[in-house]
Structures are given as C-alpha cells and as structure tokens.
C-alpha cells in the first residue's frame, strides 16, 4: 500500500469512527462494540462496493497492535487509575493477574487439547494468549453508570497487569517448544519477575527523567503533551524491544509516576490539557483497533477452508474461556475474602468481574505473531478473533443491563445529596441571572416573570427533596458517613486550589493529602468522628525516625539547626493551611445543613476543634520562632501579590485590552 492510499484509508476510518460515535451515542449503544459491528459491515462491503477497497486493505499486525495501539491505551488507563485504590486492592489485582491467569490458561488448554484439533503446544499457546482480559469496552460504561470505584480498579488493574503475565508465558511456551528451555517452571518464574520488576524500574526511571523536562516546560502545554507522547511510546520500545522486559508494565509504571507528578508539580491548566490529550489519543487508538478487528475478521474467515473444524473449535473455546473465568474469579475471590488481605470482593462484584472479562488487543497481537510453519496460525488467529468478537458482542452489549439488574449503578447517599445540591445551586444562579437581566431594562417582562415563577417552583421542590434525603435515609449512620465524606471532599478541593495557586508547598500538600486519605478510610470503616491529626502526627513512624536520624548524623551544629528549622517551617505551613481550610469547610457545612434549633452537628464541632487547635499551634510557633514565622508569612504575602498581578493580566487579556504576546511577556516578568 502506497503512502497516499494509506493516508486515505486512515482518514476514511477516522471519519467512519467519528460518525459512528455520534450515531452510537444517540442510540445508547457501547461505542467500541458498535465499531466492531461496523468493521464487520465494512469488511463485507469492501469487495462489493467500488472505492471501499482502501478501507479494508489495512490489516491488524503484531507490530501494529504492540507498538502503535497498545502504548496509548495502557498509558491513558494508568494515567487515570486511582493509585490509592489500586494499592488498597493490589493483592486481588496481582492474584487474578498472575496465578489466576495461569490457572485459567491451564483450564483452557486442557479443554482445547481434548475437544479440538489443536495440539498440546497450540492449546497451551491459545490458553496463554486468550486469558488476558481487555475490558476497554466496559470501563467507559462502568464510569457512565456510576459503578463503585473499587470495582473499576479491580477490572482495569487486572487487565493492565495480566498482559505482562500472558506475554511472558506465551514466549516461554514458544521457547520450550523450540527446546530452548528445560525447566519451564523455574525459568518461567525467573523470567516473569525479571520482566515485571524490570518493567517497573524502566517505566519509573524514564518517567522521572521526562517529568523533569515537563516541569521545565511549565507554561508550554504543547511541549508537555509531546514529551508525554515520547514517554509512552519510547518507554514501551525501550522495555519491550531493547531491554526485553515487560513493555506493558513499563508503560503502566510510567503512567502512574506521570499521574503523580501531574497532581503535585503541574498547573491545573496543564493537567487538564494532558488529560484531554490522552483521552483523545485513546479515542484514536480504540477507534482504529476495533474497526480493524471487524475488517480483519472478515478477511480471515474468507480464507478458511474447513468451516466445521473452526465452528467446533470456536464453540469449545468460548465455553472454556467462560468456564475458566468463572472458576478462577469465584475460587480466588473466596480465598482472598477468607484471608482478609484486601477489601472484600462481594458476590455481585465477582459476577461483574466474570462477565466483564472481555478479550482483545494483547491476545490478537500474540496470535498474529505466530509463525505459520510452526503452528496452525490461521486457526489460532480465527479462534482468537472469534472469542474476542463473542465477548465484545455478548457480554459487551449486555453489561449495562447486568449492572442495572444487580443494582450496582445506584448512586450513594453522598451522590444523591451532591446531585440535589448542584441542582439547587444551578436554579438559584438561574434566578439571579434572570433578575440581573430584568434590571438591565430588557423587554419581555412577562416572559421573564413566567420563567422565574417556574424556576421558583422547581427550586422549592428540589429543596424539599434535599431535606427529604437528609431525613428519610434508611440508616442514620449512612447519612452521617455521607456528610463526613462531603466535608473531606471540600477539604481536598481547598488544598488543591491552594497548591495550584502556589500558596502551598509540595511537601505540605502531600502531607495534608495523606491526612484526608487516612480520615476518609476511617469514615468508610465507620469510625465517626475520624481521628484528629496534627502536622507532626501526619508523618509515619518510619518518617519520624528517619528525620531524627538525619538530624543526629548532621555534620555540624548549624546544619542540625537548619534541619530543625525546615521541619518547623513545614509544620507551621500545615497549621496555617489547616486553620484556613477548616474555617472554609465549617462555613460551607453550615450553609449546606443549617440547624433550626441552633445545635451544631458532630462534624461542625470537629472542624471547630480543628480550627481552634491549629490557631493555638500557630500562636505558639509565632512566639517560639518569631523571625522564621515573619519570613514565611512575608513569602506568602508576596505570592498573594503575584497572584493578584496574574489575575489582573488575565482580566485585561479576556477583555481585549492587551494582546496575548503582551500578557505572556508580563507573566514571564512576574515569574522572574
């Protein structure tokens, strides 16, 4: 295929994907599943309709999937994965991704070797490549339906990590078949740990290096997007092709390090741009790969000879995949729940894990990498495509119905309260906007009055609904928990705003973020009120002992004094922020939940106590180190003045009083 034809084919497929996205959204059909169906239709129409050939001449290849499509998909998933939730659920994720995949591989291989035309080697290869899950088609559905975050992390985390297990196991089976290894178990274990740990190290190191450059390009989001692209694709190539460790794990590691770096070192505008940039990159990769799955399936089926062998093999393969998935999830989840190594996986969540175990990109890439002279490649590719299509078209299209039937999409009390609060706020602002519009002397007085009356009535209904939610909850503890979670969410948002404005250092931001996580976990476990935390208690025992050791090992008395002063400044900064944020949360809580009897809630008493304790510590610190506190507060005042200048420049630019060039030059002078 020449360059012009290739360009036409890509543009044609992207146009079809865009039109499909619009149409599929209107009919509420899963986007990626719909693309496979459209790809099948394209493949069938390619031979009959003139001019359609370029769209169907593109084929999926091993290199294309691994080096072109997989990096952006994995990087985008890792970028948006909740790192704290992943750590909480790391044990079940790794158990399902490693031993779980190996057990599933063995079960599939036994079924395929006994009931199909595949040899034991081919059955083992098929078991390895087909056992890796690829839930891209259902993750977006999970988020749209409001599925619990823990379930999303389990499904997505398992998918990211079991790819490495599948690739390593697949390559080891090939090596054993070629008599390049005598001890499959020992060498397999060593190879897996080398691949896994090597991928973590490669991804982490490359991400740290690129993150330094991204910080230097602070006001250049296009440069930051380009650097992140180099990171995603370059990390995969370096790990997979050059160092022969897991490229998938390397990209996962790089994505999670980049996600952390974005949260603490980049401005809010840069974070928003990078998130949108990688969402678009993931959209492109998903669009092309799922369309090509459909067209490639048609091409492979047309080349088959014995249809009966294929149909029997496909039926056995689908049954084996479903059976092995069911046995693995139920058995390992029961074991994990008994051992209490992680939050329990409920029976409903296990059902979703089974039905959401779709197959896709990695399995296809491994099947397409096989050499025809060694195995029955065409049959293995066909079976892989068949299983992938089945999981996309059956579980993929019925997942929404299953989630709704099991009640996993029901919003929590907190979600319902926040939704009602948002509607109330929106209607209040709408009434204010109409009042301002009327004061400007505009016409249509009657229409404005009519619309205002309608909004007033709607606002009263929503306020009554809000009060009903607060008073008619089945369990009072559930309502109290929701109120605490909302207060902690307000606290987190306030810390983020202060950090983005440059009024909070990175270390203080991390410590305060840990404080919120600790208290949120306590609330979720039913410990109300959560523990009171001070800047000193935010440090873990290990951190405290390490700081004490560093001070003792300091070479001079002056250096020890500097270390103590640095620690004091960090604690003082945290106290200032805690004082400010606790007052904000207290005020907001009182606005949301006023008490007619004048009696305050436990949550309000808690934040009042936090505020008082922070003020006491601030007063003590000012008396103990007056010069240090004066210098620190002077720096804060200077930063506030800089923020005022930046806002003034932004206002002038928005009003058209100055050009972007002048605004950029002025901002650079402020930064200098």
XYZ file of C-alpha atoms in Angstrom, residues 2-660:
659
model
C 1.472 3.369 -1.028
C 1.537 6.397 1.261
C -1.418 8.173 -0.356
C -3.644 5.094 -0.158
C -2.622 4.562 3.461
C -3.486 8.172 4.275
C -6.877 7.870 2.571
C -7.614 4.659 4.468
C -6.728 6.174 7.858
C -8.764 9.319 7.205
C -11.686 7.243 5.981
C -11.652 5.041 9.072
C -11.422 8.061 11.386
C -14.362 9.688 9.601
C -16.381 6.492 9.982
C -15.386 6.286 13.647
C -16.498 9.882 14.262
C -19.843 9.404 12.539
C -20.284 6.128 14.410
C -19.555 7.812 17.748
C -22.334 10.345 17.092
C -24.840 7.697 15.999
C -23.997 5.149 18.712
C -24.302 7.765 21.445
C -27.790 8.661 20.218
C -28.967 5.048 20.401
C -27.095 4.377 23.698
C -25.009 1.539 22.251
C -21.446 0.806 23.532
C -19.049 2.660 21.261
C -16.255 0.105 20.912
C -18.685 -2.787 20.419
C -20.514 -0.791 17.768
C -17.238 -0.166 15.935
C -16.603 -3.920 15.683
C -20.036 -4.406 14.112
C -19.376 -1.534 11.698
C -15.957 -3.019 10.912
C -17.618 -6.328 10.043
C -20.010 -4.485 7.739
C -17.086 -2.660 6.100
C -15.256 -5.923 5.540
C -18.306 -7.490 3.882
C -18.983 -4.404 1.758
C -15.365 -3.900 0.756
C -15.473 -6.471 -2.035
C -18.823 -5.363 -3.458
C -18.782 -1.552 -3.324
C -16.312 0.298 -5.602
C -13.943 2.645 -3.803
C -14.180 0.796 -0.478
C -11.081 -1.308 -1.015
C -8.599 1.100 0.663
C -10.621 0.954 3.877
C -10.452 -2.845 4.015
C -6.854 -3.296 2.840
C -5.480 -2.230 6.230
C -4.855 -5.249 8.437
C -4.051 -5.756 12.085
C -0.477 -6.858 12.645
C 1.524 -7.954 15.668
C 3.803 -4.905 15.497
C 0.905 -2.530 14.882
C -1.007 -3.655 17.968
C 2.003 -3.798 20.269
C 3.946 -0.707 19.226
C 1.227 1.567 17.848
C -2.071 0.875 19.620
C -1.127 -0.599 22.998
C 1.089 2.224 24.429
C -1.552 4.996 24.290
C -4.286 2.690 25.609
C -2.178 1.481 28.552
C -0.703 4.914 29.303
C -4.113 6.615 29.353
C -5.519 3.919 31.658
C -2.558 4.177 34.044
C -2.768 7.971 33.980
C -6.371 7.909 35.208
C -6.100 4.911 37.535
C -6.744 5.749 41.182
C -3.329 4.980 42.675
C -4.534 4.806 46.274
C -7.415 2.494 45.436
C -5.025 0.343 43.399
C -2.712 -0.018 46.395
C -5.677 -0.970 48.598
C -6.674 -3.637 46.073
C -3.197 -4.602 44.859
C -3.364 -8.107 46.348
C -6.525 -9.230 44.479
C -5.338 -7.471 41.313
C -1.993 -9.302 41.306
C -3.537 -12.618 42.351
C -6.031 -12.509 39.474
C -3.392 -11.188 37.049
C -0.687 -13.801 37.763
C -1.765 -17.122 39.364
C -5.342 -16.510 38.242
C -4.285 -16.150 34.619
C -2.052 -19.248 34.813
C -4.897 -21.372 36.191
C -7.257 -20.051 33.506
C -4.624 -20.802 30.854
C -4.291 -24.389 32.062
C -8.053 -24.980 32.093
C -8.478 -23.567 28.583
C -5.521 -25.585 27.292
C -6.940 -28.868 28.672
C -10.317 -28.243 27.040
C -8.816 -27.232 23.691
C -6.381 -30.152 23.575
C -9.101 -32.756 24.300
C -12.032 -31.433 22.285
C -10.496 -29.662 19.256
C -7.928 -30.281 16.539
C -5.238 -28.274 18.381
C -2.086 -29.996 19.600
C -0.958 -29.603 23.211
C 1.530 -26.906 22.203
C -1.111 -24.986 20.256
C -3.631 -25.419 23.081
C -1.173 -24.027 25.629
C -0.352 -21.084 23.348
C -4.037 -20.376 22.856
C -4.690 -20.634 26.600
C -1.907 -18.134 27.307
C -2.949 -15.546 24.738
C -6.721 -15.746 25.298
C -6.614 -15.494 29.098
C -5.506 -11.845 29.161
C -8.540 -9.601 29.730
C -9.136 -6.343 27.842
C -12.138 -4.512 29.355
C -11.791 -1.293 27.322
C -15.334 -1.699 26.020
C -16.883 -1.814 29.508
C -14.734 0.622 31.536
C -16.402 3.669 29.957
C -19.774 2.056 30.658
C -18.754 1.498 34.294
C -17.956 5.183 34.728
C -21.131 6.361 32.994
C -23.337 4.125 35.145
C -21.662 5.089 38.410
C -20.206 1.675 39.256
C -18.186 1.719 42.540
C -14.577 2.830 42.054
C -13.228 -0.305 43.728
C -14.795 -2.483 41.029
C -13.380 -0.258 38.275
C -9.902 -0.534 39.818
C -10.192 -4.337 40.091
C -11.233 -4.752 36.451
C -8.819 -2.220 34.981
C -5.910 -3.095 37.284
C -6.177 -6.801 36.496
C -6.238 -6.050 32.779
C -3.122 -3.867 32.949
C -1.085 -6.411 34.908
C -2.234 -9.695 33.368
C -0.999 -8.587 29.948
C 2.570 -8.989 31.208
C 1.827 -12.480 32.548
C 0.243 -13.521 29.261
C 3.124 -12.227 27.118
C 5.839 -13.819 29.289
C 4.007 -17.171 29.499
C 3.331 -17.174 25.755
C 7.006 -16.576 24.935
C 8.140 -19.261 27.392
C 5.855 -21.858 25.796
C 7.311 -20.998 22.401
C 10.839 -21.294 23.813
C 10.042 -24.654 25.403
C 8.629 -25.909 22.105
C 11.855 -24.879 20.394
C 13.838 -26.786 23.085
C 15.406 -23.546 24.360
C 14.458 -24.293 27.952
C 14.381 -27.472 30.026
C 12.810 -26.178 33.233
C 9.690 -24.247 32.298
C 8.514 -23.572 35.856
C 11.834 -22.282 37.227
C 12.797 -20.274 34.167
C 9.218 -19.072 33.814
C 9.191 -17.710 37.355
C 12.550 -16.006 36.916
C 11.550 -14.574 33.554
C 8.272 -13.260 34.956
C 9.924 -11.468 37.875
C 12.652 -10.124 35.621
C 10.072 -8.876 33.131
C 7.743 -7.462 35.793
C 10.338 -5.788 38.017
C 12.375 -4.674 35.009
C 9.293 -3.037 33.526
C 8.571 -1.224 36.794
C 12.133 0.109 37.001
C 12.361 1.137 33.332
C 8.994 2.880 33.402
C 9.689 4.635 36.691
C 13.129 5.896 35.674
C 12.070 7.146 32.241
C 9.029 8.864 33.743
C 11.173 10.642 36.344
C 13.528 11.872 33.611
C 10.758 13.098 31.317
C 8.849 14.642 34.255
C 11.828 16.903 34.941
C 11.595 18.226 31.374
C 7.817 18.611 31.673
C 8.253 20.778 34.762
C 10.748 22.964 32.885
C 8.096 23.422 30.148
C 5.612 24.674 32.743
C 3.843 27.212 30.523
C 4.062 25.144 27.323
C 1.318 22.500 27.368
C 2.016 21.516 23.748
C 5.609 20.677 24.688
C 4.390 18.750 27.734
C 1.971 16.762 25.574
C 4.783 15.965 23.142
C 7.090 14.839 25.955
C 4.378 12.583 27.378
C 3.940 11.043 23.910
C 7.670 10.351 23.724
C 7.432 8.835 27.210
C 4.550 6.466 26.412
C 5.858 5.128 23.099
C 9.559 5.395 23.952
C 9.165 3.523 27.230
C 7.362 0.667 25.511
C 10.002 0.374 22.764
C 12.888 0.630 25.236
C 11.443 -2.030 27.536
C 9.946 -4.464 25.038
C 12.329 -4.218 22.089
C 15.677 -3.165 23.599
C 15.804 -4.444 27.192
C 13.384 -7.391 26.725
C 11.310 -6.667 29.828
C 7.575 -6.071 30.001
C 6.651 -3.064 27.876
C 3.122 -3.080 29.275
C 4.308 -2.906 32.901
C 6.858 -0.237 31.933
C 4.121 1.948 30.438
C 1.864 1.310 33.455
C 4.700 2.368 35.764
C 5.466 5.427 33.632
C 1.802 6.400 33.522
C 1.338 6.167 37.290
C 4.510 8.158 38.005
C 3.379 10.776 35.480
C -0.060 10.878 37.107
C 1.507 11.576 40.499
C 3.837 14.182 39.000
C 0.896 15.908 37.273
C -1.002 16.110 40.563
C 1.814 17.793 42.516
C 4.049 19.619 40.028
C 1.958 20.845 37.118
C -0.519 23.687 36.951
C -4.214 22.919 36.755
C -4.340 24.076 33.096
C -1.510 21.685 32.188
C -3.233 18.782 33.971
C -6.496 19.486 32.153
C -4.711 19.671 28.786
C -2.784 16.425 29.314
C -5.899 14.566 30.430
C -7.788 15.723 27.337
C -4.774 14.996 25.115
C -4.519 11.379 26.269
C -8.258 10.898 26.206
C -8.103 11.881 22.527
C -5.118 9.581 21.881
C -7.017 6.707 23.498
C -10.076 7.526 21.363
C -7.974 7.326 18.182
C -6.342 4.028 19.160
C -9.629 2.439 20.237
C -11.425 3.636 17.116
C -8.871 2.190 14.718
C -8.222 -1.073 16.531
C -11.888 -2.033 16.934
C -12.743 -1.130 13.347
C -9.775 -3.189 12.176
C -10.890 -6.127 14.345
C -14.105 -6.204 12.332
C -12.495 -5.915 8.902
C -9.719 -8.394 9.757
C -12.271 -10.949 10.967
C -13.990 -10.905 7.578
C -10.674 -11.347 5.756
C -9.613 -14.287 7.943
C -12.992 -16.051 7.676
C -12.942 -15.774 3.876
C -9.582 -17.597 3.789
C -10.709 -20.549 5.928
C -11.063 -23.982 4.462
C -12.831 -26.398 6.834
C -15.668 -24.442 8.463
C -16.780 -27.363 10.682
C -13.409 -27.581 12.428
C -13.500 -23.826 13.048
C -17.060 -23.808 14.396
C -16.406 -26.725 16.756
C -13.150 -25.167 17.953
C -14.810 -21.798 18.454
C -17.658 -23.289 20.470
C -15.237 -25.160 22.726
C -13.024 -22.067 23.051
C -15.905 -19.816 24.133
C -17.154 -22.389 26.642
C -13.636 -22.969 28.009
C -12.956 -19.243 28.380
C -16.222 -18.612 30.240
C -15.804 -21.688 32.458
C -12.194 -20.918 33.363
C -13.015 -17.282 34.102
C -15.885 -18.290 36.368
C -13.843 -20.851 38.315
C -10.850 -18.536 38.719
C -12.814 -15.499 39.922
C -15.073 -17.381 42.350
C -12.289 -19.528 43.837
C -9.634 -16.827 44.195
C -12.123 -14.236 45.461
C -13.326 -16.676 48.135
C -9.721 -17.317 49.185
C -8.877 -13.601 49.325
C -12.017 -12.808 51.317
C -11.146 -15.524 53.828
C -7.573 -14.253 54.252
C -8.701 -10.596 54.712
C -5.711 -9.284 52.741
C -7.771 -6.626 50.985
C -11.279 -5.121 50.967
C -13.757 -7.990 50.382
C -14.971 -8.723 46.860
C -18.731 -9.173 47.030
C -20.644 -11.789 45.064
C -22.116 -9.059 42.831
C -18.638 -7.704 42.083
C -17.410 -11.215 41.278
C -20.260 -11.607 38.787
C -19.249 -8.379 37.057
C -15.588 -9.471 37.026
C -16.592 -12.688 35.236
C -18.907 -11.124 32.671
C -16.612 -8.132 32.155
C -13.578 -10.263 31.290
C -13.546 -9.292 27.614
C -10.703 -10.311 25.277
C -8.968 -8.049 22.795
C -5.726 -6.384 21.746
C -2.998 -8.395 23.529
C -4.443 -11.774 22.563
C -4.738 -10.701 18.927
C -1.181 -9.358 18.914
C 0.204 -12.637 20.263
C -1.815 -14.749 17.823
C -0.674 -12.639 14.865
C 2.980 -13.008 15.965
C 2.964 -16.797 15.432
C 4.958 -18.282 12.566
C 2.768 -20.369 10.183
C 5.455 -23.021 9.747
C 5.451 -23.949 13.456
C 1.743 -23.961 14.362
C -1.692 -23.782 12.760
C -1.579 -19.979 12.792
C -4.733 -19.365 10.752
C -6.850 -21.489 13.089
C -5.395 -19.861 16.223
C -5.951 -16.366 14.816
C -9.518 -17.285 13.860
C -10.283 -18.716 17.291
C -8.803 -15.647 18.969
C -10.844 -13.313 16.787
C -13.948 -15.412 17.397
C -13.612 -15.342 21.179
C -12.841 -11.610 21.125
C -15.909 -10.960 18.973
C -18.121 -13.079 21.214
C -17.018 -11.270 24.378
C -17.480 -7.901 22.715
C -20.877 -8.629 21.175
C -22.489 -10.612 24.021
C -21.030 -9.551 27.417
C -20.086 -6.161 25.959
C -23.645 -5.308 24.947
C -25.378 -6.823 27.990
C -23.056 -5.414 30.664
C -25.184 -2.301 31.179
C -28.308 -4.405 31.689
C -26.473 -6.676 34.146
C -25.132 -3.746 36.187
C -28.591 -2.215 36.418
C -30.186 -5.563 37.284
C -27.715 -6.120 40.120
C -28.255 -2.583 41.397
C -24.572 -1.623 41.178
C -25.417 1.636 39.407
C -27.463 3.002 42.285
C -25.982 6.314 43.462
C -24.791 6.505 47.054
C -26.362 8.827 49.593
C -23.466 11.220 49.030
C -24.029 11.176 45.258
C -27.736 11.905 45.705
C -27.060 14.716 48.163
C -24.449 16.296 45.895
C -26.713 15.980 42.843
C -29.573 17.656 44.678
C -27.244 20.353 45.987
C -25.944 21.012 42.459
C -29.491 21.339 41.103
C -30.417 23.777 43.883
C -27.324 25.886 43.235
C -27.946 25.890 39.486
C -31.544 27.035 39.852
C -30.555 29.747 42.317
C -27.989 31.073 39.861
C -30.554 30.921 37.048
C -32.954 33.067 39.096
C -30.152 35.529 39.864
C -29.254 35.758 36.161
C -32.890 36.462 35.246
C -33.109 39.163 37.932
C -29.924 40.828 36.617
C -31.291 40.623 33.072
C -34.539 42.303 34.166
C -32.629 45.120 35.926
C -30.889 45.979 32.664
C -34.215 47.261 31.363
C -34.722 44.470 28.852
C -38.051 43.723 27.188
C -40.132 40.564 27.619
C -41.079 41.307 31.242
C -43.970 38.852 31.174
C -41.829 36.034 29.773
C -39.101 36.623 32.350
C -41.662 36.678 35.159
C -43.232 33.445 33.919
C -39.890 31.665 33.693
C -38.884 32.977 37.142
C -42.092 31.590 38.660
C -41.392 28.191 37.106
C -37.847 28.190 38.480
C -39.094 29.213 41.936
C -41.499 26.288 41.997
C -38.819 23.887 40.755
C -36.362 25.238 43.337
C -38.850 24.671 46.172
C -39.382 21.067 45.035
C -35.654 20.418 44.882
C -35.079 21.955 48.320
C -37.852 19.723 49.686
C -36.175 16.728 48.014
C -32.847 17.716 49.601
C -34.422 17.878 53.062
C -36.159 14.565 52.428
C -32.845 12.928 51.552
C -31.357 14.140 54.823
C -34.262 13.000 56.994
C -35.558 9.855 55.299
C -32.348 7.878 54.846
C -32.720 4.273 55.915
C -29.715 4.349 58.200
C -28.606 7.434 60.095
C -25.008 6.186 60.028
C -25.118 6.165 56.228
C -26.230 9.809 56.193
C -23.568 10.799 58.747
C -20.966 8.998 56.658
C -22.113 10.877 53.552
C -21.837 14.232 55.345
C -18.330 13.433 56.561
C -17.239 12.335 53.071
C -18.594 15.547 51.579
C -16.705 17.629 54.162
C -13.488 15.755 53.406
C -14.067 16.288 49.668
C -14.406 20.043 50.303
C -11.175 19.913 52.301
C -9.346 18.119 49.478
C -10.566 20.658 46.922
C -9.385 23.550 49.097
C -5.885 22.042 49.444
C -5.716 21.521 45.678
C -6.703 25.145 44.978
C -4.074 26.490 47.379
C -1.425 24.259 45.819
C -2.360 25.264 42.273
C -2.107 28.913 43.289
C 1.401 28.372 44.643
C 0.337 29.084 48.243
C 1.111 25.560 49.427
C 4.394 23.680 49.048
C 4.586 20.205 47.550
C 5.599 18.548 50.840
C 2.769 20.198 52.777
C 0.299 19.328 50.021
C 1.322 15.656 50.140
C 1.141 15.504 53.944
C -2.281 17.139 54.050
C -3.478 14.859 51.266
C -2.373 11.849 53.332
C -4.323 13.298 56.258
C -7.517 13.370 54.185
C -6.940 9.808 52.922
C -6.411 8.483 56.471
C -9.575 10.155 57.744
C -11.593 9.136 54.682
C -10.596 5.493 55.210
C -11.619 5.813 58.873
C -15.026 7.228 57.866
C -15.578 4.442 55.340
C -14.819 1.911 58.086
C -17.477 3.523 60.313
C -15.132 5.364 62.728
C -17.038 8.622 63.330
C -15.667 11.138 64.016
C -12.306 10.372 62.378
C -9.065 10.957 64.322
C -7.731 14.476 64.853
C -4.417 14.798 63.033
C -1.694 17.377 63.533
C 1.280 18.122 61.247
C 3.558 16.047 63.494
C 1.280 13.008 63.528
C 0.937 13.087 59.736
C 4.400 11.571 59.493
C 4.595 7.804 59.693
C 6.826 6.326 62.446
C 9.378 5.439 59.757
C 9.496 9.050 58.518
C 9.838 10.395 62.068
C 12.708 8.030 62.897
C 14.392 8.824 59.581
C 14.207 12.602 60.200
C 15.609 12.125 63.710
C 18.462 10.010 62.333
C 19.282 12.616 59.671
C 19.450 15.334 62.326
C 21.788 13.243 64.510
C 24.065 12.482 61.566
C 24.292 16.138 60.501
C 27.999 17.121 60.408
C 27.670 20.495 62.152
C 25.508 22.182 64.755
C 24.499 24.789 62.189
C 23.279 22.064 59.822
C 21.236 20.436 62.612
C 19.672 23.811 63.342
C 18.776 24.253 59.664
C 17.108 20.840 59.569
C 15.044 21.642 62.675
C 14.079 24.991 61.150
C 12.999 23.298 57.911
C 10.826 20.869 59.843
C 9.342 23.772 61.825
C 8.503 25.677 58.630
C 6.737 22.626 57.198
C 4.647 22.179 60.366
C 3.890 25.902 60.539
C 2.766 25.953 56.907
C 0.465 22.977 57.501
C -1.049 24.703 60.545
C -1.731 27.896 58.596
C -3.461 25.941 55.855
C -5.402 23.729 58.293
C -6.635 26.864 60.054
C -7.814 28.449 56.803
C -9.345 25.341 55.251
C -11.134 24.163 58.423
C -12.888 27.560 58.607
C -13.925 27.245 54.948
C -15.279 23.720 55.425
C -17.085 24.742 58.626
C -18.741 27.690 56.883
C -19.736 25.588 53.878
C -21.140 22.809 56.069
C -23.253 25.312 57.988
C -24.614 26.671 54.700
C -25.492 23.225 53.397
C -27.013 21.839 56.587
C -28.432 24.658 58.740
C -29.954 23.666 62.092
C -33.137 25.420 63.150
C -32.601 24.536 66.803
C -29.140 26.119 66.787
C -27.474 22.834 67.735
C -24.389 22.006 65.721
C -23.578 18.621 64.252
C -20.658 16.441 65.311
C -18.974 17.261 62.005
C -19.211 21.012 62.690
C -17.857 20.542 66.225
C -14.987 18.529 64.763
C -13.909 21.255 62.321
C -14.352 23.934 65.004
C -11.988 21.927 67.216
C -9.504 21.508 64.335
C -9.613 25.276 63.756
C -9.004 26.068 67.446
C -6.101 23.644 67.789
C -4.450 24.993 64.620
C -4.732 28.559 65.953
C -3.173 27.523 69.262
C -0.228 25.901 67.459
C 0.197 28.963 65.218
C 0.344 31.253 68.267
C 2.886 29.002 69.998
C 5.035 28.828 66.858
C 4.976 32.619 66.412
C 6.187 33.096 69.993
C 8.875 30.413 69.717
C 10.296 31.386 66.303
C 9.151 34.978 65.573
C 11.750 35.653 62.873
C 11.107 32.435 60.946
C 7.323 32.897 61.043
C 7.704 36.511 59.889
C 9.827 35.480 56.885
C 7.447 32.690 55.951
C 4.347 34.870 56.110
C 6.166 37.560 54.111
C 6.780 34.995 51.352
C 3.097 34.079 51.382
C 2.145 37.774 51.130
C 4.478 38.202 48.152
C 2.903 35.203 46.434
C -0.575 36.623 47.059
C 0.544 39.879 45.445
C 1.873 37.940 42.419
C -1.445 36.112 42.091
C -3.223 39.460 42.089
C -0.998 40.639 39.237
C -1.615 37.434 37.263
C -5.385 37.750 37.693
C -5.251 41.387 36.576
C -3.309 40.436 33.440
C -5.744 37.598 32.701
C -8.692 40.002 33.075
C -7.116 42.532 30.692
C -6.454 39.770 28.165
C -10.024 38.486 28.425
C -11.408 41.993 27.904
C -9.190 42.510 24.854
C -7.263 45.398 26.417
C -3.910 43.669 25.781
C -2.662 41.054 23.319
C -1.561 37.519 24.160
